[in-house]
PDB file of C-alpha atoms in Angstrom:
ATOM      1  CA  UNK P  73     -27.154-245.474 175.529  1.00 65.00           C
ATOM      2  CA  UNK P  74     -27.191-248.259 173.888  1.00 95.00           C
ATOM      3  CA  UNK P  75     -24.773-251.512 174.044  1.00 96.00           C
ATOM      4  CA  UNK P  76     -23.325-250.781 170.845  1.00 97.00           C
ATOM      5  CA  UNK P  77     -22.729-247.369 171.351  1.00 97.00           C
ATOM      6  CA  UNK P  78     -21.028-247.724 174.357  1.00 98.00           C
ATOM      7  CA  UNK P  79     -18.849-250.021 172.776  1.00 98.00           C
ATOM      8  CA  UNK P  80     -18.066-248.424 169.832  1.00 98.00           C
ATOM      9  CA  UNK P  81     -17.407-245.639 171.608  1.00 98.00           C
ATOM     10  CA  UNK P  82     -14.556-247.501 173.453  1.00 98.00           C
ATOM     11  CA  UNK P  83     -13.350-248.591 170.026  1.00 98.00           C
ATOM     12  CA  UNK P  84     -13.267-244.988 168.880  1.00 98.00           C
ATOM     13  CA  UNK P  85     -11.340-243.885 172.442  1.00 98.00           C
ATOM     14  CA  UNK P  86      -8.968-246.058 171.380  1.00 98.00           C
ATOM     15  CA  UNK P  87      -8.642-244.955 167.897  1.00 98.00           C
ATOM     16  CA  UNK P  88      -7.848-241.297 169.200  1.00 98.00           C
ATOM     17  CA  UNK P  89      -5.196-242.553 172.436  1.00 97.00           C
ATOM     18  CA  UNK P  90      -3.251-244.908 169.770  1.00 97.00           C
ATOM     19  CA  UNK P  91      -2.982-241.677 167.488  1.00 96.00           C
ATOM     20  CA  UNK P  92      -2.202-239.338 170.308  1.00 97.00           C
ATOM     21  CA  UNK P  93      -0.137-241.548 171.933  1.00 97.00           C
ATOM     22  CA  UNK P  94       2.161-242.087 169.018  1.00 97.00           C
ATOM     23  CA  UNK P  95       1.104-245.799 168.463  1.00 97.00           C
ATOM     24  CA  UNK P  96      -0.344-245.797 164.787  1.00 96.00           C
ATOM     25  CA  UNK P  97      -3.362-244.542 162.615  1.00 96.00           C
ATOM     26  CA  UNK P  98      -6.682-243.436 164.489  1.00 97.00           C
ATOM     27  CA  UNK P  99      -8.255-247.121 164.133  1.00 98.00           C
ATOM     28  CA  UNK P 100      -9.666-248.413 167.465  1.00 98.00           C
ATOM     29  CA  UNK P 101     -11.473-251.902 168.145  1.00 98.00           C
ATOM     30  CA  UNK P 102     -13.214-253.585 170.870  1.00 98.00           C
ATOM     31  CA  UNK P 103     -14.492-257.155 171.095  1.00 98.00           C
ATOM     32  CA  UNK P 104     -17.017-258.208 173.190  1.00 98.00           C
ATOM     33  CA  UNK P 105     -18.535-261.527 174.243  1.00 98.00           C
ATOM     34  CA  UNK P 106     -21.944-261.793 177.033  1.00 97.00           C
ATOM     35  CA  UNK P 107     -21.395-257.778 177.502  1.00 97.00           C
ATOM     36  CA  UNK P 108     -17.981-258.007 178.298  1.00 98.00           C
ATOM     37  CA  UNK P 109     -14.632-256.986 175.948  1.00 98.00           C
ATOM     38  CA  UNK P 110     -12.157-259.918 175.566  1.00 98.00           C
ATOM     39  CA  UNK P 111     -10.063-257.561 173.514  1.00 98.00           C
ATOM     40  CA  UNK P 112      -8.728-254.348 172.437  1.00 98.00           C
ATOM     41  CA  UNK P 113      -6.503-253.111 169.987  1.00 98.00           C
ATOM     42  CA  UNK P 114      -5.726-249.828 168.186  1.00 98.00           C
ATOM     43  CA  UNK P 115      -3.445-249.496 164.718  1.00 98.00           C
ATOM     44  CA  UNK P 116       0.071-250.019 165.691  1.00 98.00           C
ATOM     45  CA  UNK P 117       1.555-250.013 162.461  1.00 97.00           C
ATOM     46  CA  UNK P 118       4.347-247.879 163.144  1.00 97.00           C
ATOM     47  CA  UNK P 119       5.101-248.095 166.682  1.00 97.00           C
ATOM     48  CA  UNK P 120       5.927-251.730 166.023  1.00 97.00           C
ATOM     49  CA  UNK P 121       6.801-251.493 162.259  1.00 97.00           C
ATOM     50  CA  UNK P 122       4.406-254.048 161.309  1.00 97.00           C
ATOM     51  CA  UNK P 123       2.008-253.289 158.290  1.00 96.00           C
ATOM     52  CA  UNK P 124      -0.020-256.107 160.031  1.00 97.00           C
ATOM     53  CA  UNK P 125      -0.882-254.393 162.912  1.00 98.00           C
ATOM     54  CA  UNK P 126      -4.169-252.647 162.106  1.00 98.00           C
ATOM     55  CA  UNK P 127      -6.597-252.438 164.995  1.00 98.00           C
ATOM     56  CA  UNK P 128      -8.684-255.031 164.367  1.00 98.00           C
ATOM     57  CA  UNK P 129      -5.926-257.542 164.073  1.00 98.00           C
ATOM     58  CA  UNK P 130      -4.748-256.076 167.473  1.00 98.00           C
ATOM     59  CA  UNK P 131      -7.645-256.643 168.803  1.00 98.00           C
ATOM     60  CA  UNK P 132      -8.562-260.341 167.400  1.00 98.00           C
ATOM     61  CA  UNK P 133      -4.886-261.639 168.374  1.00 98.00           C
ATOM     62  CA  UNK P 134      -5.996-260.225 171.900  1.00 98.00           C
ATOM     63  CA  UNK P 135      -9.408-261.747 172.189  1.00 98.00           C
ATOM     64  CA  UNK P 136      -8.263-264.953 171.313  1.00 98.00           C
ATOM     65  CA  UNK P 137      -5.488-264.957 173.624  1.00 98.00           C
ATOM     66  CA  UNK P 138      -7.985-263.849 176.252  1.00 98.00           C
ATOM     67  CA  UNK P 139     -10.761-266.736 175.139  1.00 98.00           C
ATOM     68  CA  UNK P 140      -8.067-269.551 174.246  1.00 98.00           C
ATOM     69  CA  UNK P 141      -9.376-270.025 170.980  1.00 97.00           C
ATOM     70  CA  UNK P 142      -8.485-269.529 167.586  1.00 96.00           C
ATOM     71  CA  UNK P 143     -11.958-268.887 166.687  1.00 96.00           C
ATOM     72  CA  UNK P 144     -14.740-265.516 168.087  1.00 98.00           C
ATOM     73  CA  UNK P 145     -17.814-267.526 167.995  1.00 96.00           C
ATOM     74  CA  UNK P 146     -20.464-265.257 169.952  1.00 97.00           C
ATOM     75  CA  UNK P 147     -18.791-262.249 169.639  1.00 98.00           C
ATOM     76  CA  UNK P 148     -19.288-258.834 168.249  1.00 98.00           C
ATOM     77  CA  UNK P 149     -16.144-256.763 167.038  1.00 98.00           C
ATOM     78  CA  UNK P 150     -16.384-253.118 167.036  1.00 98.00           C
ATOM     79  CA  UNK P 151     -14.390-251.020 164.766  1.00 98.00           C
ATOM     80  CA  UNK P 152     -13.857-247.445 164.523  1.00 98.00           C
ATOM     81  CA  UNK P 153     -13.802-247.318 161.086  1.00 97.00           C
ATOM     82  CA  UNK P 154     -14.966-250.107 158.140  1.00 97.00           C
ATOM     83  CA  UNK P 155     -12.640-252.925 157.990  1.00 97.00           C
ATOM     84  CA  UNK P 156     -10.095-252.776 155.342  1.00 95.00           C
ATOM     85  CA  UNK P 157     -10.110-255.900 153.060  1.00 95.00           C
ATOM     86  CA  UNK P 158      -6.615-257.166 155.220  1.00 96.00           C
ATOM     87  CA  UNK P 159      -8.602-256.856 158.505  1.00 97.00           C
ATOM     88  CA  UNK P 160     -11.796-257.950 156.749  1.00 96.00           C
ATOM     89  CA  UNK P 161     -10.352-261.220 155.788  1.00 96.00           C
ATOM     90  CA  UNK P 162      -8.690-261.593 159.515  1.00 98.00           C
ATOM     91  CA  UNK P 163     -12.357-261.431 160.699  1.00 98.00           C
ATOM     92  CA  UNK P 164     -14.005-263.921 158.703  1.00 97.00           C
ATOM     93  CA  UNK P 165     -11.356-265.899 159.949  1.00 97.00           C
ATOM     94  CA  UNK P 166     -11.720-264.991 162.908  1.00 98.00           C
ATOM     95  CA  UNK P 167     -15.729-265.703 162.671  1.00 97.00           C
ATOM     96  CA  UNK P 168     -17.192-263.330 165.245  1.00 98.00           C
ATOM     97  CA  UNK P 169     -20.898-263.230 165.130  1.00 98.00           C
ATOM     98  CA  UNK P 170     -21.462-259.871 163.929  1.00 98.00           C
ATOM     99  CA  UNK P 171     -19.054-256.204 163.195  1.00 98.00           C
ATOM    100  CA  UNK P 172     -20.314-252.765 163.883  1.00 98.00           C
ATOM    101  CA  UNK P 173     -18.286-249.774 162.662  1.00 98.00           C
ATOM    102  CA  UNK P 174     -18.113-246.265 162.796  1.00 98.00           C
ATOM    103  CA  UNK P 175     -16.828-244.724 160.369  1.00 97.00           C
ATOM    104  CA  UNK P 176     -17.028-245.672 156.390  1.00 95.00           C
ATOM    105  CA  UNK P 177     -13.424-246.577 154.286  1.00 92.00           C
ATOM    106  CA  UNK P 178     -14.577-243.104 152.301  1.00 92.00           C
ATOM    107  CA  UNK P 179     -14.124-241.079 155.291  1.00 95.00           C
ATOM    108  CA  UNK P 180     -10.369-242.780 155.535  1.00 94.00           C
ATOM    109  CA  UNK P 181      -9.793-242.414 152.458  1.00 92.00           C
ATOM    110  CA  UNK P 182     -10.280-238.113 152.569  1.00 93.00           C
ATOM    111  CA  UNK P 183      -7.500-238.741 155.610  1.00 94.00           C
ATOM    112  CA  UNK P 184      -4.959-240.355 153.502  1.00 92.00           C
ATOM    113  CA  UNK P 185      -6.019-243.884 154.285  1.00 91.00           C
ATOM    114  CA  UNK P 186      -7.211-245.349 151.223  1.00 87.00           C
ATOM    115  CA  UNK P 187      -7.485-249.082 150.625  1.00 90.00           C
ATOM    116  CA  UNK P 188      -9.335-248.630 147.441  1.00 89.00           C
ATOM    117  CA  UNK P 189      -5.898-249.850 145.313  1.00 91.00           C
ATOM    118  CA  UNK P 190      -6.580-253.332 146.915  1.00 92.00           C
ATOM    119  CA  UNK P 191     -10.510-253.529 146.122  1.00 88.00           C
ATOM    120  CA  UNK P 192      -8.863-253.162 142.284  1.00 91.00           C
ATOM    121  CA  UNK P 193      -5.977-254.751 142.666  1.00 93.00           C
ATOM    122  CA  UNK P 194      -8.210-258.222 143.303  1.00 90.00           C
ATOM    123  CA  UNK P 195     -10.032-257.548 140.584  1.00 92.00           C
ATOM    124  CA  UNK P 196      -7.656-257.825 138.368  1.00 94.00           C
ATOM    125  CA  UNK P 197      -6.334-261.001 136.756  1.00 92.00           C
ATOM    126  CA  UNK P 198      -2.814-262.195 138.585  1.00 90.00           C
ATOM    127  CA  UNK P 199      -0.452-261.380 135.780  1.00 90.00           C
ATOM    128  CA  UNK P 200      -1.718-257.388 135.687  1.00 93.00           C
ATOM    129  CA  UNK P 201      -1.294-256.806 139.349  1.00 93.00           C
ATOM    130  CA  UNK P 202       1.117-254.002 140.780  1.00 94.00           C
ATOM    131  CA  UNK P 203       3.010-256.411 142.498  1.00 94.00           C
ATOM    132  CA  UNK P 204       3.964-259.299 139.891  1.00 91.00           C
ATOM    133  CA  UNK P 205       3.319-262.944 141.166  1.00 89.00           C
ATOM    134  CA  UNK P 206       5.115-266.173 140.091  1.00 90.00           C
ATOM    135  CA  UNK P 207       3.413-269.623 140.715  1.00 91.00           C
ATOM    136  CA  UNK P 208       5.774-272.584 140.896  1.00 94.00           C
ATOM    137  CA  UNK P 209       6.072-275.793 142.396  1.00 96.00           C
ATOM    138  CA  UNK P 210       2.138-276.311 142.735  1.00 95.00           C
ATOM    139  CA  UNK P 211       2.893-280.479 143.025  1.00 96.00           C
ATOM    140  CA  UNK P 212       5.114-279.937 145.601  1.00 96.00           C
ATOM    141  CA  UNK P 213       2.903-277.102 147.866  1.00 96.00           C
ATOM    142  CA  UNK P 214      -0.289-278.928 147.034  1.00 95.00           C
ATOM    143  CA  UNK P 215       1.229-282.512 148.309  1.00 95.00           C
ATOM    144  CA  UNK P 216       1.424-280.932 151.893  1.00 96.00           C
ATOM    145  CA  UNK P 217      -2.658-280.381 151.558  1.00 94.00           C
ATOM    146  CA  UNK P 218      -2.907-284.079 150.686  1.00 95.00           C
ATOM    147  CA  UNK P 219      -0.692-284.733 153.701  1.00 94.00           C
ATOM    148  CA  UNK P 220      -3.151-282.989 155.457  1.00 94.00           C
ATOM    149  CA  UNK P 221      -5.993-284.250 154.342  1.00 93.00           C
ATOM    150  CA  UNK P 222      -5.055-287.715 156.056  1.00 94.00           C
ATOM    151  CA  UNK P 223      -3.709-286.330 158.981  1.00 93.00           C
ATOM    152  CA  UNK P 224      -5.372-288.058 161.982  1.00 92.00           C
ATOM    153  CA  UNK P 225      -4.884-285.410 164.295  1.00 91.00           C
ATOM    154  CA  UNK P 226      -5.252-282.487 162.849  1.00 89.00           C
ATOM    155  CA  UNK P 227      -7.581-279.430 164.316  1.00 86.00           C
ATOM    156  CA  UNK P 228      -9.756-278.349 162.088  1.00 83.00           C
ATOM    157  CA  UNK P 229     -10.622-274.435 161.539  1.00 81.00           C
TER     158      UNK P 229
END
């Protein structure tokens, strides 16, 4: 067996304990850095009522605690399933090295899990979105980036 089977079979192990153990969804994820996993997390959306709390997010806010670091350089985050866009965007923030997955979104989606409103939803132009979005105050938001910008000590990410 090889390394990314046998981690992505831990990641799918903890899909199916999170489910059967009441804790969320049947998402699992592992992260691993030099062959070893610096976190784990499965969906624990509504154990701790928090729409956040997907597996991969889990697992990210767990690796970094473990590393120190806000950032996954070097490492390799297995999912059991195809990141939604929400965890999607977590990882490229997160900027692991590489994502292997299991299962596809379309084999969520026949289990009730479908993110497919939010791949349209983006591509539509703000003002036609489900949820209706007001911009104000742009000066005002966008002088705290110029604040920034100057900032001597700020930590760049």
């Amino acid at each position: 067996m090889n390394q990314d089977e046998k981690f992505l079979r831990e990641a799918i192990q903890l899909a199916r304990e999170g489910m059967t153990t009441g804790q969320g969804g049947p998402f699992g994820s592992v992260i691993v850095k030099d062959g070893q996993v610096v976190g784990r997390g499965c969906n624990q959306v509504t154990s701790t009522n928090d729409p956040t709390a997907h597996a991969e997010v889990v697992a990210i806010r767990d690796a970094c605690r473990t590393l120190n670091t806000f950032q996954l350089e070097d490492c390799t985050l297995y999912a059991s399933c195809e990141p939604c866009p929400m965890c999607l965007g977590a990882i490229y923030w997160a900027r692991p090295s590489r994502i292997v997955y299991g299962a596809f979104h379309s084999d969520a989606a026949s289990a009730g899990f479908d993110d497919q409103f939010i791949y349209e939803e983006l591509d539509k132009p703000r003002e036609q979105r489900h949820i209706p979005m007001q911009q104000l105050l742009r000066a005002e938001a966008d002088a705290v980036f110029q604040e920034w910008n100057v900032l001597e000590n700020r930590k760049k990410y």
